[in-house]
Coordinates of C-alpha atoms in Angstrom, one line a residue:
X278 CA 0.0 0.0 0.0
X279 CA 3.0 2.3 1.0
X280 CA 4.3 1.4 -2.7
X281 CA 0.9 2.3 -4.0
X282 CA 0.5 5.7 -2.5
X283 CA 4.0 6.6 -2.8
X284 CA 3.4 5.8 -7.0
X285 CA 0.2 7.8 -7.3
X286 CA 1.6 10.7 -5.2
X287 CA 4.6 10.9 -7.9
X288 CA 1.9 10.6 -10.8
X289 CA -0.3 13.3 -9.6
X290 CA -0.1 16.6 -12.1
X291 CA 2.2 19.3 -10.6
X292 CA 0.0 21.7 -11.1
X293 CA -4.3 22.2 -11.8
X294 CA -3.2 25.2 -13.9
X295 CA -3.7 24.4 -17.5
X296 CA -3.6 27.5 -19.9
X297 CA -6.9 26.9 -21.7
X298 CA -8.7 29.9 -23.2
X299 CA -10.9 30.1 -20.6
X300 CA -8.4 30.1 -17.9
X301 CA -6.3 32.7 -20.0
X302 CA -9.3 35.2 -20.5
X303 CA -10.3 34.9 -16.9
X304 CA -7.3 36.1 -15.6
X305 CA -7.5 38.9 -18.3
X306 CA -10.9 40.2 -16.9
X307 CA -9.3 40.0 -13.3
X308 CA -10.4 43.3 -11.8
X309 CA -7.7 45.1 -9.7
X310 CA -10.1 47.0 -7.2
X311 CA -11.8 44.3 -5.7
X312 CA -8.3 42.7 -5.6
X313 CA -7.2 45.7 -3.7
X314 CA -10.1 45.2 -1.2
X315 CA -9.1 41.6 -1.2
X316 CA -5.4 42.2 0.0
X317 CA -6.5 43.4 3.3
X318 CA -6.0 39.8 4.2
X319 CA -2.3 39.4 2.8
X320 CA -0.5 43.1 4.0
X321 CA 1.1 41.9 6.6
X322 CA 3.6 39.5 4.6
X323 CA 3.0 41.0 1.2
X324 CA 2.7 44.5 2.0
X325 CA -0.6 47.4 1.0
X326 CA 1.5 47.9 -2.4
X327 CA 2.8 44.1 -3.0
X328 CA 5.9 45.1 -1.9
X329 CA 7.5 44.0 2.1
X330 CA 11.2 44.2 2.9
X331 CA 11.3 40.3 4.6
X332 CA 14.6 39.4 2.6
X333 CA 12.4 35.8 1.7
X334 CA 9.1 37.0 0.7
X335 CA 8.8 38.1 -2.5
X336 CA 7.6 41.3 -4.2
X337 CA 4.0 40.9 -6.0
X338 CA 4.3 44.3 -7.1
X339 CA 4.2 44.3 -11.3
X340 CA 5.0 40.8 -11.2
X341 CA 3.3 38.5 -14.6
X342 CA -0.2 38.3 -13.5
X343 CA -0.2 34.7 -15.3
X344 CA 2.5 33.3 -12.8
X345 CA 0.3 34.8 -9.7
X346 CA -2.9 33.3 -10.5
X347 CA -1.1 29.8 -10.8
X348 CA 0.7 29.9 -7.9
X349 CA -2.2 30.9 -5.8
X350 CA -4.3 28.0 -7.4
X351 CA -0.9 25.5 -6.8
X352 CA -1.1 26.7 -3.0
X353 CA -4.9 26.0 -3.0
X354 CA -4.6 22.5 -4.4
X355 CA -1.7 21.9 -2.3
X356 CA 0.8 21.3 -4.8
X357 CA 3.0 24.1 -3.7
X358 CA 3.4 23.5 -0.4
X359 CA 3.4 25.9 2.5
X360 CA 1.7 25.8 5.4
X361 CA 0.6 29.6 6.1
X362 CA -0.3 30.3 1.9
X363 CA -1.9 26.9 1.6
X364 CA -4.0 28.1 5.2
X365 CA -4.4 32.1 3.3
X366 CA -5.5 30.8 0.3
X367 CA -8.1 28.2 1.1
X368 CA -11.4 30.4 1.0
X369 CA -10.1 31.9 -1.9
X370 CA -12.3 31.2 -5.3
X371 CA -10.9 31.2 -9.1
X372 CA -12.2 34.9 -9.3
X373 CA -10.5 36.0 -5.7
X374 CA -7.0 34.7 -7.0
X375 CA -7.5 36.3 -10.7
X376 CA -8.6 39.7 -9.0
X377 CA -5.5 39.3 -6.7
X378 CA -3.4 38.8 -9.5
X379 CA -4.8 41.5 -11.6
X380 CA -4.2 43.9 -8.5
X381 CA 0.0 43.0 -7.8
X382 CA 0.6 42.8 -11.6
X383 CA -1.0 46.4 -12.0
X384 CA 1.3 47.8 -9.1
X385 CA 4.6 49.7 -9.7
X386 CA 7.2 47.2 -9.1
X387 CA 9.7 47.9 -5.9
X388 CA 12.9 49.7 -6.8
X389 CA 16.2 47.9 -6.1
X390 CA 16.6 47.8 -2.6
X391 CA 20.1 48.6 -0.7
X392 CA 19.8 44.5 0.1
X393 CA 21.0 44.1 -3.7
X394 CA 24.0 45.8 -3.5
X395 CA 24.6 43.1 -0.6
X396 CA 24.9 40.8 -3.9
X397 CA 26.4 42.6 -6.2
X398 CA 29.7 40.8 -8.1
X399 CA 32.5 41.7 -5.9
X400 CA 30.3 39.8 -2.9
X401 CA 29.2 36.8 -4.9
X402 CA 32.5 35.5 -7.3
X403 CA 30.0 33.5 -9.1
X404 CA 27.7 36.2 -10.8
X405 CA 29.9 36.6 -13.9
X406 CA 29.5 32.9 -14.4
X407 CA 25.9 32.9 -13.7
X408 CA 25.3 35.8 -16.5
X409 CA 26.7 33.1 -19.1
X410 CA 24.7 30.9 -17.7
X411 CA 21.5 32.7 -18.0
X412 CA 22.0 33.9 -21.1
X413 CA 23.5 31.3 -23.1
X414 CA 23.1 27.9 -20.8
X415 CA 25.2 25.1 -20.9
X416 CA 24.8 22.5 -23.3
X417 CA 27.5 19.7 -21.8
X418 CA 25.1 19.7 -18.8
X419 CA 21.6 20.1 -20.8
X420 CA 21.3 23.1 -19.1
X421 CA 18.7 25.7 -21.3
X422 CA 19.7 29.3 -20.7
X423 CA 17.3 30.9 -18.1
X424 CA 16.5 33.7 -20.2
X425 CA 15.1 31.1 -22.9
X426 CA 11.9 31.0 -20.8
X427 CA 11.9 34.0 -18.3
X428 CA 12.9 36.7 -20.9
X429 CA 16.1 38.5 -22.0
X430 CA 17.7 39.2 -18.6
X431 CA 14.4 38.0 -16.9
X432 CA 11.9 40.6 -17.9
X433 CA 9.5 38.3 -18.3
X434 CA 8.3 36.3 -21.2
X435 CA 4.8 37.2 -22.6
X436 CA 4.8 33.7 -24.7
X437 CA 4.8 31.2 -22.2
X438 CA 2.2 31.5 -19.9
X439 CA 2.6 31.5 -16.2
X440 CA 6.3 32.2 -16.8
X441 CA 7.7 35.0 -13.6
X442 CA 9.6 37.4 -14.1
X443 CA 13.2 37.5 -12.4
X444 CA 14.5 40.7 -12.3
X445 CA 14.9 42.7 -9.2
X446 CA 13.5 39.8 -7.4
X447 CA 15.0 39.1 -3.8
X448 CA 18.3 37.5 -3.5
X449 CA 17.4 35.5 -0.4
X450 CA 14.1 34.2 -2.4
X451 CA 15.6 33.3 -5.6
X452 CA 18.1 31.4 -4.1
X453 CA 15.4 29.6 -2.1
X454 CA 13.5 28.9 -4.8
X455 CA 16.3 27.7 -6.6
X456 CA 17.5 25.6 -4.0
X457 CA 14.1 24.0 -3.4
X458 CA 13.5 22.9 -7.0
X459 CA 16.6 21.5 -7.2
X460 CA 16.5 19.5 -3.6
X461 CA 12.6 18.5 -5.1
X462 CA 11.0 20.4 -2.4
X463 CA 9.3 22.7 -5.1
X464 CA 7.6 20.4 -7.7
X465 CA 4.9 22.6 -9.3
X466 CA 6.6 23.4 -12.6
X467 CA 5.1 21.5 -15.5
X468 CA 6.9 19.0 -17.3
X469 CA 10.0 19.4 -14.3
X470 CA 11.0 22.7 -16.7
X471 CA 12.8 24.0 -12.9
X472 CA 13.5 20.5 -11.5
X473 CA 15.5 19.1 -14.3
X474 CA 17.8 22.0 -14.9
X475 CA 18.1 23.1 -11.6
X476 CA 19.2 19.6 -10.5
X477 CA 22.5 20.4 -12.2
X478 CA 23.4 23.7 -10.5
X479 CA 26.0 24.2 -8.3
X480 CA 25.6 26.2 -5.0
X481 CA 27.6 29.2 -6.7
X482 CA 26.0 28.6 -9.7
X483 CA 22.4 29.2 -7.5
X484 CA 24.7 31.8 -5.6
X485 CA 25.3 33.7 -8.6
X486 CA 21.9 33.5 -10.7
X487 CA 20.4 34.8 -7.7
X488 CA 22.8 37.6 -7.4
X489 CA 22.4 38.3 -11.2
X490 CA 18.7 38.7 -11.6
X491 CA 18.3 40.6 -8.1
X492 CA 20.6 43.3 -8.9
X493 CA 18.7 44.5 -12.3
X494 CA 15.9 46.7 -11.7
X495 CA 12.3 45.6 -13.4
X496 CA 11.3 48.0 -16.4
X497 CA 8.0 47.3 -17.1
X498 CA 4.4 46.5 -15.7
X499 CA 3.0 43.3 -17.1
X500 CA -0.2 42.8 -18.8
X501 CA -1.6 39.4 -19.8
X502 CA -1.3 38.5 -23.1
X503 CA -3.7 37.6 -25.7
X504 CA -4.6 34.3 -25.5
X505 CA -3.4 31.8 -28.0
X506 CA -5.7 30.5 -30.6

C-alpha cells in the first residue's frame, strides 16, 4: 500500500493550472479594485503595495499576473506546499485569485533595494558565471539558458504563460527557490521545466543567478497576453 500511495503521489499533475482559453481570458478580466479590497488579508507579509522588505518573501508588485494566479491555485490544491499560503488561500475562489493577480501585476514594481548591493559581483564570485549561464546555458550539462523561458535578462516572457519574471527579485528568495527545486521540495513546474535543470546547479551557480537577476531593476508593468488561438 506504501508502494501504492508513494506511486500515485509521484503521478499526480504538478500543477491544476492548465492555460486553456478560458483560464487565460479569466485572468485577463481580473479586476484590480476588488483585488485591492481583497489584500486586506495578505498586507502583513505582502505589503498594501505588494511590496514587504522580509529578505524571503517576494515582491508581488508588477510581477506577470499569469505566474500569480497559478501559484495561488498551486497553493490552493496543495501542490505548492506551505503551510501559512496553503491556510491564506483556502477560501479563496478562481475569481479572488484572478482579481489578486490583476491587483499585484497592476502595481509599480519595488525599486532595487540597498539588500541588492549586498549581492552585487564583488560579494558573490559567481555572478559573472551565472550571466553566461542565464543567457547562453550550458549544453555539456543540458542546461537551457534561463532567459530562454523567463525573458532577456528576466523581464518576463509574454509567450509562455505563467512564466515569472526574475529581475529585481530578492536575492534571499531566488536562491530559495532555486534551492528548493533542485532538492525537489518545489515540484509545481510543469513537465519538471525547474527540476530538471536546476538539479545540475551548483551552490555558486544558485549563488550567482540569484545575485544576477536581483541586482537588475524591473522595467515594465506586465499585462496578460492575448490568448493563443
Amino acid at each position: 500500500m506504501a508502494c501504492l500511495t508513494a506511486a500515485l503521489a509521484f503521478a499526480a499533475p504538478s500543477s491544476p493550472v492548465a492555460w486553456t482559453l478560458e483560464t487565460v481570458r479569466a485572468v485577463a478580466k481580473g479586476d484590480p479594485a476588488r483585488g485591492k479590497t481583497l489584500n486586506k488579508d495578505c498586507v502583513d507579509c505582502h505589503g498594501e503595495a505588494g511590496v514587504i522588505d522580509t529578505p524571503d518573501v517576494p515582491n508581488l508588485a508588477g510581477q506577470s499576473p499569469l505566474y500569480l494566479y497559478k501559484q495561488l491555485r498551486d497553493y490552493k490544491a496543495n501542490t505548492r506546499a506551505s503551510s501559512m499560503m496553503n491556510d491564506a488561500v483556502a477560501s479563496l475562489s478562481e475569481r479572488d485569485m484572478a482579481d489578486l493577480a490583476a491587483f499585484y501585476a497592476s502595481l509599480r514594481p519595488a525599486p532595487l533595494s540597498a539588500a541588492a548591493a549586498a549581492h552585487a559581483p564583488a560579494a558573490v564570485p559567481g555572478r559573472a558565471e551565472a550571466k553566461t549561464l542565464a543567457s547562453v546555458g550550458d549544453g555539456v550539462r543540458m542546461i537551457v539558458a534561463c532567459d530562454a523561458c523567463h525573458g532577456e535578462r528576466g523581464a518576463g516572457n509574454p509567450g509562455f504563460y505563467g512564466m515569472p519574471s526574475l529581475r529585481g527579485q530578492k536575492y534571499d528568495d531566488l536562491k530559495f527557490e532555486l534551492v528548493s527545486f533542485r532538492s525537489g521540495e518545489r515540484a509545481n513546474d510543469v513537465y519538471r521545466v525547474m527540476r530538471d535543470p536546476a538539479r545540475a546547479l551548483t551552490g555558486a551557480e544558485i549563488d550567482g543567478l540569484a545575485s544576477y537577476y536581483s541586482g537588475m531593476p524591473v522595467k515594465a508593468t506586465p499585462t496578460v497576453p492575448s490568448p493563443k488561438p
